[in-house]
Coordinates of C-alpha atoms and ligand atoms in Angstrom, one line a residue:
M1 CA 144.6 57.5 127.5
T2 CA 147.7 56.1 129.5
H3 CA 150.4 54.9 127.5
K4 CA 153.6 55.2 129.5
P5 CA 156.8 54.6 127.8
K6 CA 158.3 50.9 128.2
E7 CA 161.3 50.2 130.5
N8 CA 164.7 51.7 129.2
E9 CA 167.1 54.5 130.4
I10 CA 165.6 57.0 128.4
A11 CA 161.7 56.2 129.7
R12 CA 163.5 56.1 133.1
S13 CA 164.8 59.5 133.0
L14 CA 161.2 60.6 131.5
L15 CA 159.2 59.1 134.4
E16 CA 161.6 60.5 136.8
W17 CA 161.4 64.3 135.3
V18 CA 157.4 63.8 135.1
T19 CA 157.4 62.8 138.9
A20 CA 159.7 65.8 140.0
V21 CA 157.8 68.3 137.8
A22 CA 154.7 67.1 139.5
K23 CA 156.2 67.5 142.7
T24 CA 156.4 71.2 142.2
T25 CA 153.4 71.9 140.2
K26 CA 151.0 69.5 142.2
P27 CA 148.2 68.2 139.8
D28 CA 145.1 65.9 141.2
N29 CA 146.4 63.8 138.5
I30 CA 148.4 62.9 135.6
V31 CA 147.3 62.1 132.2
W32 CA 149.7 60.4 129.7
C33 CA 148.5 61.1 126.0
D34 CA 148.7 58.6 123.4
G35 CA 147.5 61.0 120.6
S36 CA 144.4 58.5 119.8
E37 CA 141.3 59.8 118.3
E38 CA 139.4 58.6 121.2
E39 CA 141.6 60.8 123.4
F40 CA 141.0 63.6 121.1
Q41 CA 137.4 63.4 121.5
S42 CA 137.3 62.7 124.9
L43 CA 139.2 66.2 125.6
I44 CA 136.9 68.0 123.1
K45 CA 133.8 66.7 125.2
L46 CA 135.7 67.9 128.6
M47 CA 136.1 71.3 127.1
T48 CA 132.8 71.7 125.6
A49 CA 131.2 70.8 129.0
D50 CA 133.1 73.2 130.7
G51 CA 132.8 76.3 128.0
T52 CA 136.3 76.5 126.9
L53 CA 135.3 75.4 123.3
I54 CA 131.9 76.1 121.6
Q55 CA 130.6 73.4 119.2
L56 CA 130.2 74.9 115.5
N57 CA 127.3 74.0 113.2
Q58 CA 128.5 70.1 112.8
D59 CA 126.4 70.2 109.3
T60 CA 128.7 72.4 107.6
Y61 CA 131.8 72.5 109.6
P62 CA 132.2 68.8 111.1
N63 CA 134.3 68.3 114.3
C64 CA 135.0 72.0 114.0
Y65 CA 135.1 74.2 117.4
L66 CA 135.5 77.7 118.4
H67 CA 137.6 78.9 121.6
R68 CA 137.5 82.2 123.0
S69 CA 140.7 83.2 124.9
N70 CA 141.0 85.7 127.6
P71 CA 141.3 89.1 125.6
N72 CA 144.8 89.9 127.2
D73 CA 146.2 86.3 125.6
V74 CA 145.8 86.9 122.1
A75 CA 149.3 87.1 120.3
R76 CA 152.8 86.1 121.2
T77 CA 154.3 88.3 123.8
E78 CA 157.8 89.0 122.7
E79 CA 158.5 91.2 125.7
A80 CA 157.8 88.2 128.1
T81 CA 160.0 86.0 126.0
F82 CA 163.6 85.0 127.4
I83 CA 166.8 83.0 126.6
C84 CA 168.3 81.9 129.7
T85 CA 171.9 81.3 129.6
K86 CA 175.2 81.6 131.7
N87 CA 176.1 84.9 129.6
K88 CA 174.0 88.0 128.2
E89 CA 176.1 88.0 125.3
D90 CA 175.0 84.6 124.4
V91 CA 171.6 85.8 123.5
G92 CA 172.7 89.3 122.2
P93 CA 170.6 92.6 121.7
T94 CA 167.7 91.0 119.9
N95 CA 166.8 88.7 122.8
N96 CA 165.6 89.0 126.3
W97 CA 167.8 87.6 128.7
M98 CA 167.7 86.2 132.3
P99 CA 170.9 84.1 133.8
S100 CA 169.5 80.5 133.6
D101 CA 170.0 79.9 137.5
E102 CA 168.1 83.0 138.3
G103 CA 165.1 82.1 135.6
K104 CA 164.8 78.5 136.6
A105 CA 164.4 79.6 140.5
K106 CA 162.0 82.6 139.5
L107 CA 160.1 79.9 137.1
L108 CA 160.1 77.0 139.9
R109 CA 158.6 79.2 142.5
L110 CA 156.0 80.7 139.9
F111 CA 154.9 77.0 139.2
D112 CA 155.0 75.7 142.9
G113 CA 151.4 74.5 143.1
C114 CA 150.0 75.9 140.0
M115 CA 148.4 72.7 138.9
K116 CA 146.4 72.3 142.2
G117 CA 143.1 71.1 141.2
R118 CA 144.1 70.3 137.6
T119 CA 145.3 67.6 135.6
M120 CA 148.6 67.5 134.1
Y121 CA 148.9 66.1 130.8
V122 CA 152.2 64.4 129.6
I123 CA 152.8 64.8 125.7
P124 CA 155.6 63.1 123.8
Y125 CA 155.5 64.7 120.6
L126 CA 157.9 63.7 117.6
L127 CA 158.7 67.0 115.3
G128 CA 159.5 65.7 111.5
P129 CA 159.1 62.7 109.5
A130 CA 158.6 59.4 111.5
G131 CA 162.4 57.1 110.6
S132 CA 164.0 60.6 109.8
P133 CA 167.5 61.1 111.1
Y134 CA 166.7 64.7 111.1
S135 CA 163.4 64.1 113.3
Q136 CA 163.4 65.3 117.0
V137 CA 161.6 64.5 120.4
G138 CA 159.7 66.6 122.8
V139 CA 157.8 66.3 125.9
E140 CA 155.3 69.0 126.9
L141 CA 153.7 68.8 130.2
T142 CA 150.7 70.9 130.3
D143 CA 147.7 71.9 132.8
S144 CA 145.9 72.9 129.5
P145 CA 143.5 70.7 127.7
Y146 CA 143.2 73.4 125.1
V147 CA 147.0 73.2 124.5
V148 CA 146.8 69.3 124.1
A149 CA 144.2 69.2 121.5
N150 CA 146.0 71.6 119.7
M151 CA 149.3 69.7 120.1
E152 CA 147.5 66.6 118.8
I153 CA 146.9 68.4 115.7
M154 CA 150.3 70.3 115.2
T155 CA 152.6 67.4 116.2
K156 CA 153.0 63.6 115.9
V157 CA 151.8 62.2 119.5
G158 CA 152.3 59.2 121.3
N159 CA 153.9 55.7 120.9
V160 CA 155.6 57.3 117.7
A161 CA 157.4 59.8 119.4
L162 CA 158.4 57.4 122.2
E163 CA 159.7 54.8 120.0
H164 CA 161.9 57.7 118.4
M165 CA 163.1 58.5 121.8
K166 CA 164.9 54.9 122.0
N167 CA 168.5 56.4 121.9
R168 CA 167.7 60.0 121.7
K169 CA 167.5 63.0 124.4
F170 CA 164.3 64.8 124.3
V171 CA 163.5 68.3 124.8
R172 CA 161.5 69.2 128.0
G173 CA 158.5 71.6 128.2
I174 CA 156.6 72.6 131.1
H175 CA 153.6 74.7 130.6
S176 CA 150.6 75.8 132.8
T177 CA 147.7 78.3 131.8
G178 CA 148.5 79.4 135.5
Q179 CA 146.1 82.5 136.2
L180 CA 146.8 84.2 132.9
D181 CA 148.4 86.9 134.9
P182 CA 150.4 89.0 132.3
D183 CA 152.4 90.7 134.8
R184 CA 153.6 87.0 135.6
R185 CA 153.8 85.7 132.2
Y186 CA 157.1 84.0 131.1
I187 CA 158.0 82.3 128.1
C188 CA 161.9 81.0 129.1
H189 CA 163.5 78.9 127.1
F190 CA 167.0 77.4 128.5
P191 CA 168.9 76.1 125.6
D192 CA 171.9 74.5 127.8
E193 CA 169.3 71.9 129.2
K194 CA 166.9 71.6 126.1
L195 CA 164.2 73.0 128.4
I196 CA 161.3 75.3 128.1
M197 CA 159.3 76.9 130.7
S198 CA 155.8 78.6 130.0
L199 CA 153.2 80.4 132.2
N200 CA 150.4 82.5 132.3
S201 CA 149.5 82.1 128.2
N202 CA 147.6 79.7 126.5
Y203 CA 147.9 81.3 123.1
G204 CA 149.5 79.0 120.4
G205 CA 153.0 80.7 119.7
N206 CA 153.6 80.8 123.7
A207 CA 151.9 77.5 124.7
L208 CA 152.2 75.2 122.0
L209 CA 156.0 74.6 122.8
S210 CA 156.6 72.8 120.0
K211 CA 156.4 75.3 117.6
K212 CA 158.6 78.4 118.0
C213 CA 160.1 77.4 121.4
H214 CA 161.2 74.1 120.4
S215 CA 161.4 74.0 116.4
L216 CA 162.6 77.5 116.3
R217 CA 164.6 79.0 119.6
L218 CA 165.8 75.9 121.0
A219 CA 166.4 74.0 117.4
S220 CA 168.3 77.0 116.1
V221 CA 170.9 76.5 119.1
M222 CA 170.9 72.9 118.3
A223 CA 171.4 73.7 114.4
R224 CA 174.4 76.3 115.0
D225 CA 176.1 73.5 117.4
E226 CA 175.5 70.5 114.7
G227 CA 175.7 72.4 111.3
W228 CA 172.4 73.0 110.1
L229 CA 169.3 75.2 109.8
A230 CA 166.0 75.9 111.6
E231 CA 164.4 78.7 110.0
H232 CA 160.9 80.4 110.1
M233 CA 160.3 79.1 106.3
L234 CA 157.8 77.6 104.0
I235 CA 159.1 74.9 101.9
I236 CA 156.9 74.1 98.7
G237 CA 157.6 72.0 95.5
I238 CA 156.7 74.1 92.1
E239 CA 155.9 71.5 89.7
E240 CA 156.1 72.9 85.8
P241 CA 153.8 71.5 83.1
D242 CA 156.3 69.0 82.2
G243 CA 156.4 67.4 85.5
T244 CA 159.8 69.0 86.8
V245 CA 159.4 70.2 90.4
T246 CA 161.7 72.6 92.1
Y247 CA 161.7 72.8 96.1
V248 CA 162.2 76.5 97.4
T249 CA 161.8 77.9 101.0
G250 CA 160.7 81.1 102.0
A251 CA 161.2 83.0 104.8
F252 CA 158.6 85.7 105.6
P253 CA 157.8 87.2 109.4
S254 CA 154.3 86.5 111.0
A255 CA 151.5 86.8 109.3
S256 CA 153.0 88.1 105.9
G257 CA 151.2 85.6 103.6
K258 CA 153.4 82.3 104.1
T259 CA 150.6 80.2 104.4
N260 CA 148.8 81.7 101.6
L261 CA 152.0 81.2 99.4
T262 CA 152.0 77.6 100.5
M263 CA 149.0 77.1 99.2
L264 CA 149.1 79.3 96.1
K265 CA 146.2 78.4 93.4
P266 CA 147.9 78.7 90.0
P267 CA 145.8 81.4 88.0
E268 CA 143.8 80.4 84.8
Y269 CA 146.7 81.4 82.5
M270 CA 149.2 79.1 84.6
K271 CA 146.9 76.3 85.2
D272 CA 149.2 73.7 84.3
W273 CA 151.3 74.4 86.9
K274 CA 151.0 73.0 90.5
I275 CA 152.3 74.0 93.8
W276 CA 152.9 71.2 96.7
A277 CA 152.9 72.1 100.3
V278 CA 155.6 70.8 102.4
S279 CA 155.6 73.3 105.1
D280 CA 153.8 76.7 105.8
D281 CA 156.1 78.0 108.8
I282 CA 158.9 76.2 109.6
A283 CA 161.9 74.3 107.8
W284 CA 164.9 72.2 109.0
I285 CA 167.8 72.3 106.7
H286 CA 170.5 70.0 106.8
L287 CA 173.0 69.4 104.1
D288 CA 173.2 65.9 102.8
S289 CA 176.6 63.9 101.5
E290 CA 176.7 66.2 98.1
G291 CA 176.5 69.4 100.0
R292 CA 172.9 70.0 98.9
F293 CA 170.0 71.6 101.4
R294 CA 167.5 69.3 102.4
A295 CA 164.5 70.4 104.3
I296 CA 161.8 68.7 106.4
N297 CA 159.1 70.0 108.1
P298 CA 159.1 69.6 111.7
E299 CA 155.2 70.2 112.2
N300 CA 152.0 68.1 111.3
G301 CA 149.5 70.8 111.0
F302 CA 148.6 74.7 110.1
F303 CA 148.1 77.1 112.8
G304 CA 147.3 79.7 110.4
V305 CA 145.9 83.2 110.8
A306 CA 142.0 83.7 109.7
P307 CA 141.4 87.2 108.8
N308 CA 141.8 87.8 104.8
T309 CA 141.7 84.1 104.3
S310 CA 138.7 83.7 101.6
I311 CA 137.8 81.7 98.7
R312 CA 139.6 84.4 96.5
T313 CA 142.7 84.4 98.9
N314 CA 143.3 81.2 99.6
P315 CA 140.4 78.3 98.5
K316 CA 142.3 75.4 99.3
M317 CA 142.6 76.5 103.1
M318 CA 139.0 77.4 103.1
E319 CA 138.2 73.6 102.1
T320 CA 140.8 72.1 103.9
I321 CA 139.3 74.1 107.5
R322 CA 135.9 72.7 107.0
K323 CA 136.2 70.0 109.0
N324 CA 138.1 68.8 112.1
T325 CA 139.4 72.4 112.9
I326 CA 140.1 74.3 116.1
F327 CA 139.0 78.0 115.8
T328 CA 140.2 80.6 118.3
N329 CA 139.0 84.2 118.3
V330 CA 137.0 84.0 115.3
A331 CA 133.5 85.7 115.4
L332 CA 130.6 83.5 115.2
M333 CA 127.6 83.8 112.6
M334 CA 124.4 83.2 113.8
D335 CA 124.0 79.7 112.1
R336 CA 127.2 79.1 114.3
T337 CA 129.8 79.1 111.6
P338 CA 132.9 80.7 111.8
W339 CA 133.3 84.3 110.3
W340 CA 136.4 86.8 110.2
E341 CA 136.8 90.1 108.5
G342 CA 138.1 89.4 104.6
M343 CA 136.0 86.3 104.3
G344 CA 133.5 88.2 102.3
E345 CA 130.5 90.1 102.7
H346 CA 130.0 91.1 106.4
P347 CA 127.0 89.7 108.1
R348 CA 124.9 92.5 109.9
K349 CA 124.8 90.6 113.0
L350 CA 127.4 88.3 114.6
W351 CA 129.0 87.5 117.9
D352 CA 132.3 89.0 118.0
W353 CA 135.4 87.2 118.8
Q354 CA 134.4 87.8 122.8
G355 CA 131.1 86.4 122.3
K356 CA 129.4 90.0 122.3
V357 CA 126.7 90.7 119.9
W358 CA 128.5 92.6 117.0
T359 CA 126.5 95.4 114.8
A360 CA 127.7 97.5 112.1
G361 CA 130.2 99.9 112.9
K362 CA 131.6 98.3 116.1
G363 CA 134.9 97.4 114.7
S364 CA 136.6 94.0 113.8
A365 CA 134.4 91.3 114.8
A366 CA 137.0 88.7 114.7
H367 CA 140.5 89.1 116.3
P368 CA 143.1 90.3 113.9
N369 CA 145.5 87.4 115.0
S370 CA 142.5 84.9 115.2
R371 CA 143.6 81.4 114.0
F372 CA 142.8 77.8 113.1
T373 CA 144.6 74.6 113.8
T374 CA 144.3 72.0 111.3
S375 CA 146.0 69.0 110.2
I376 CA 148.2 69.1 107.7
N377 CA 147.1 65.4 106.6
Q378 CA 143.7 66.8 105.2
Y379 CA 145.2 69.0 102.8
R380 CA 144.7 68.1 99.3
F381 CA 147.8 69.5 97.6
L382 CA 150.4 68.0 100.2
S383 CA 153.6 66.7 98.8
S384 CA 154.1 63.3 98.3
E385 CA 157.8 64.2 99.8
Y386 CA 156.2 65.6 103.1
T387 CA 157.3 62.0 104.6
N388 CA 160.4 61.7 103.3
P389 CA 162.8 61.0 106.0
D390 CA 165.7 62.5 103.6
G391 CA 163.5 65.9 103.3
V392 CA 163.4 67.8 99.8
P393 CA 166.3 69.2 98.0
I394 CA 166.1 73.1 97.9
T395 CA 167.3 75.3 95.2
A396 CA 166.1 78.5 96.1
I397 CA 165.9 80.5 99.3
I398 CA 163.2 83.4 99.3
F399 CA 163.3 86.2 101.8
G400 CA 160.0 88.4 102.0
G401 CA 157.8 90.4 104.2
R402 CA 155.2 93.1 103.8
R403 CA 157.1 96.5 102.6
S404 CA 155.1 99.2 100.9
D405 CA 158.0 100.6 99.5
L406 CA 161.6 100.3 98.2
V407 CA 162.2 96.5 97.7
P408 CA 161.4 95.3 93.9
L409 CA 158.7 92.5 93.3
V410 CA 161.8 90.6 92.9
Y411 CA 165.4 90.0 92.8
E412 CA 168.1 87.7 93.0
S413 CA 171.5 88.0 95.0
F414 CA 174.9 88.3 93.2
S415 CA 176.3 85.6 95.5
W416 CA 175.7 83.8 98.7
E417 CA 177.0 86.2 100.8
H418 CA 175.5 89.1 99.5
G419 CA 172.3 86.8 99.7
V420 CA 172.9 86.5 103.5
L421 CA 173.3 90.4 103.6
M422 CA 169.8 90.7 102.0
G423 CA 168.3 88.5 104.7
A424 CA 170.1 90.2 107.4
M425 CA 168.7 93.5 106.0
L426 CA 165.3 92.4 106.3
R427 CA 163.2 95.2 107.5
V428 CA 159.3 94.9 107.4
E429 CA 156.2 96.2 108.5
T430 CA 155.1 94.4 112.0
T431 CA 151.7 92.7 112.2
A432 CA 149.2 91.4 114.7
A433 CA 150.9 87.9 115.2
A434 CA 152.8 89.8 118.2
A435 CA 151.4 91.8 120.6
G436 CA 152.2 95.5 120.0
E437 CA 151.7 98.1 117.2
V438 CA 150.9 97.1 113.5
G439 CA 152.1 98.3 110.5
V440 CA 155.5 99.9 111.8
L441 CA 159.1 99.1 109.9
R442 CA 161.4 96.9 112.2
N443 CA 164.5 94.9 111.6
D444 CA 163.4 91.1 111.2
P445 CA 166.7 89.5 110.0
M446 CA 165.8 86.4 108.0
A447 CA 162.2 86.8 109.6
M448 CA 163.9 85.0 112.9
K449 CA 164.1 88.4 115.2
P450 CA 161.6 86.6 117.7
F451 CA 162.8 83.1 117.0
C452 CA 166.6 83.0 117.0
G453 CA 167.8 81.3 120.4
Y454 CA 171.0 82.7 120.2
N455 CA 173.1 85.9 119.4
I456 CA 171.8 87.2 115.9
A457 CA 175.3 88.3 114.9
D458 CA 176.4 84.7 115.4
Y459 CA 173.6 83.3 113.4
F460 CA 174.7 85.4 110.3
K461 CA 178.2 83.9 110.9
H462 CA 176.4 80.3 110.8
W463 CA 174.8 81.0 107.7
L464 CA 177.8 82.5 106.1
S465 CA 179.7 79.0 107.1
F466 CA 177.7 77.4 104.6
R467 CA 179.8 78.7 101.8
S468 CA 182.7 76.8 102.7
K469 CA 180.4 73.6 103.5
S470 CA 178.7 73.3 100.4
E471 CA 179.5 73.3 96.5
N472 CA 175.7 72.9 95.9
L473 CA 174.3 76.3 97.7
P474 CA 170.7 77.2 96.7
K475 CA 170.5 80.7 95.0
I476 CA 169.1 83.5 97.3
F477 CA 166.1 86.1 96.2
Q478 CA 164.0 88.7 98.0
I479 CA 160.4 89.1 97.1
N480 CA 157.7 92.0 97.8
A481 CA 154.2 91.6 96.9
F482 CA 153.2 94.3 99.0
R483 CA 154.9 97.6 96.9
M484 CA 152.3 100.7 96.9
G485 CA 152.1 102.9 94.1
R486 CA 152.1 106.8 95.2
D487 CA 148.0 106.5 95.0
G488 CA 148.7 103.6 98.2
R489 CA 147.2 100.6 96.1
F490 CA 149.0 97.7 95.7
L491 CA 150.8 97.8 92.4
W492 CA 150.8 94.1 92.5
P493 CA 147.5 91.8 92.5
G494 CA 149.2 89.1 94.5
Y495 CA 147.9 85.6 95.7
G496 CA 147.7 83.1 92.6
H497 CA 149.5 85.5 90.4
N498 CA 152.3 85.2 92.8
L499 CA 153.3 82.2 90.8
V500 CA 154.5 84.6 88.1
V501 CA 157.3 85.5 90.3
L502 CA 158.0 81.7 91.5
K503 CA 158.2 81.1 87.7
W504 CA 160.9 83.8 87.2
I505 CA 162.9 82.4 90.4
V506 CA 162.8 78.6 89.0
D507 CA 163.7 79.9 85.3
R508 CA 166.6 81.7 87.0
C509 CA 167.6 78.7 88.8
R510 CA 167.7 76.8 85.9
G511 CA 169.4 79.3 83.5
R512 CA 166.1 80.2 81.5
A513 CA 165.3 83.9 82.6
D514 CA 166.7 87.4 81.8
A515 CA 167.6 89.9 84.4
V516 CA 169.2 93.5 84.6
E517 CA 172.3 93.8 86.6
T518 CA 171.1 96.6 89.2
P519 CA 173.1 97.7 92.2
I520 CA 171.1 95.5 94.4
G521 CA 171.0 92.7 92.6
Y522 CA 169.6 90.8 89.7
V523 CA 166.5 92.5 88.5
P524 CA 163.8 90.8 86.3
T525 CA 163.7 92.4 82.5
P526 CA 159.7 93.0 82.0
E527 CA 159.9 90.6 79.1
S528 CA 161.0 87.8 81.4
L529 CA 158.2 87.7 83.6
N530 CA 155.0 85.9 82.6
V531 CA 152.7 89.1 82.8
S532 CA 151.3 89.1 79.4
E533 CA 147.8 87.9 80.4
M534 CA 147.8 89.7 83.5
D535 CA 146.6 93.1 82.2
L536 CA 149.0 95.2 83.8
P537 CA 150.1 98.3 82.5
R538 CA 153.9 98.4 81.4
S539 CA 154.3 101.6 83.7
T540 CA 153.3 99.5 86.8
I541 CA 155.2 96.7 86.1
D542 CA 158.3 99.0 85.7
E543 CA 157.2 100.7 89.0
L544 CA 157.1 97.1 90.5
L545 CA 160.8 96.4 89.4
Q546 CA 162.0 100.2 89.9
V547 CA 165.2 100.4 92.1
D548 CA 165.0 103.8 93.6
K549 CA 168.8 104.5 94.8
A550 CA 168.1 107.5 97.2
A551 CA 165.6 105.4 99.2
W552 CA 168.1 102.6 99.1
M553 CA 170.8 104.9 100.5
D554 CA 168.5 105.3 103.2
E555 CA 167.8 102.1 103.9
L556 CA 171.4 100.9 104.0
E557 CA 171.7 103.8 106.8
S558 CA 168.9 102.2 108.8
S559 CA 170.7 98.8 108.5
E560 CA 173.9 100.2 109.5
M561 CA 172.6 101.3 112.7
F562 CA 170.8 98.2 113.4
F563 CA 174.2 96.2 112.7
K564 CA 175.9 98.9 115.0
T565 CA 173.6 97.4 118.0
L566 CA 175.2 94.0 117.5
G567 CA 178.8 95.1 118.1
E568 CA 181.8 93.7 117.7
Q569 CA 180.2 90.1 116.9
F570 CA 178.8 91.3 113.7
P571 CA 180.8 89.2 111.0
D572 CA 183.2 91.2 109.0
Q573 CA 182.3 89.5 105.8
L574 CA 178.8 91.0 106.1
R575 CA 180.4 94.6 106.8
Q576 CA 182.1 94.2 103.4
E577 CA 179.3 93.0 101.6
L578 CA 177.6 95.9 103.1
S579 CA 180.0 98.3 101.7
K580 CA 180.2 96.7 98.4
L581 CA 176.3 97.5 98.1
T582 CA 176.9 101.0 99.2
D583 CA 179.7 101.2 96.6
R584 CA 177.4 99.9 93.9
I585 CA 174.5 102.2 94.7
Q586 CA 176.7 105.4 95.2
N587 CA 178.9 104.5 92.0
P588 CA 176.7 102.6 89.6
V589 CA 178.7 101.3 86.5
Ligands
LIG1 C1 153.2 81.9 113.9 C2 153.8 83.1 114.1 O1 152.1 81.8 114.6 O2 154.8 83.5 113.3 O3 153.6 81.1 112.8 O4 153.7 83.8 115.1
LIG2 MN1 155.3 81.9 112.3

């Protein structure tokens, strides 16, 4: 397991830092991770021996394991997440703030001696394709073997990262499971130092520091400073029957269908189309020399939500997680295979996510935010461009989320600035990915509310700034597959049928689809959607595309209230866009 970096200046600063952290945390020993299969298997052995992992049925789920977490540690804890800077205004009202020196001192006190009796693992990881100028290196120090195993699935660990480190700085992350004490749980980010300190949680979004902490919160600050974007977005290539591929990104809040859309299986009536996955959660987007958006996926695996993943909703994922996968907080069937709500028929007897015997009427057997961690490389429909160091060229950006009312199935913005407003106004229903109530509407601009590492008003300005940086801006769309009719049933069947929506987006980008100009943007004409084989009544299509002006006026009011909380920093340009939108709704031509 030992692969200390070779002697050079950066390696020396890494070694010094590891030594200094060990002095505070006082582990019994230090292990440098190389990311090898041998190392992974020895971690698995350790964890199955001490009960951290349960081996699943190796005939049907080879190399798959189940982890049951502490019931108080099952989702991201936004109230325990802080951005630590000099001034409160740096982080704005959508983030928790601590002054950096105070935060650092507090965390160092809490970390004192926290690894006694444990091993501290040093995980050098690479985010993004090897050899890409856009890729970044981080090093996470952790006392959790579960975190190491997950990091080895989610990122590229070992020499590949150390090689990249040669001439670059790296992000430092310190994590300890501590005592899993929720009252002393902190996930602190120090953008000025490119440092993350996370304590008392082992949950993926809090403890795999490469993911939300590095790839989004810290990376968003770097992106602002360096002129690029770090976004909570999927990236897919949509291949038409003639072989043309159009790449799009999509920002949807946590647990709102990004992974399913990334893995969309075309319906029978569009069987000659293909969807290629580049990313299911995060996109780093840079401008190329022609001002085109180019996106890479910093991650190397899927940390997906299990409930409602099934042969019907996501057959490609069901196939992918049949081997080499770590499941967390799913239920277990009597034959030692995983189970969750929405997978299919409910077994009469099984163990629930806490290991208790479950019988009918006992509530959900799997935790609503139960997860699987699996490598992207075993996904059969991975884009051949996934490893392209330059990334893929982006033609369209899509915003979405769960919204049972208001938002039409799909519509297009009038301009870049109007599209930025669409993203800024995103208000969607909360999900189980974060602790707290599920199904309540909250503002989640660009699906980045929990992940933007600086003042969200400045983040809007940053988005707007691309107008002057690029003559090749992507078109911006919003989609909503969750609209309900008066009877409370979804109007749109979703899943594979969402390709109809993607096709309209591609057609718009290529000047091939008609639209009606409405006050909120360009909405498809019913004829421009490929729905003829879908058996949907015309009245349902009309309902899906309807723009309810009174409801939009209410929405504007609530957006205005949200924007007011951002104070003077809120950009004038968006204020003007908002008043133009209000005017269009009030005075339609
Ligand atoms: C995730 C999240 O896990 O957004 O991707 O919470
Ligand atoms: Mn996410």
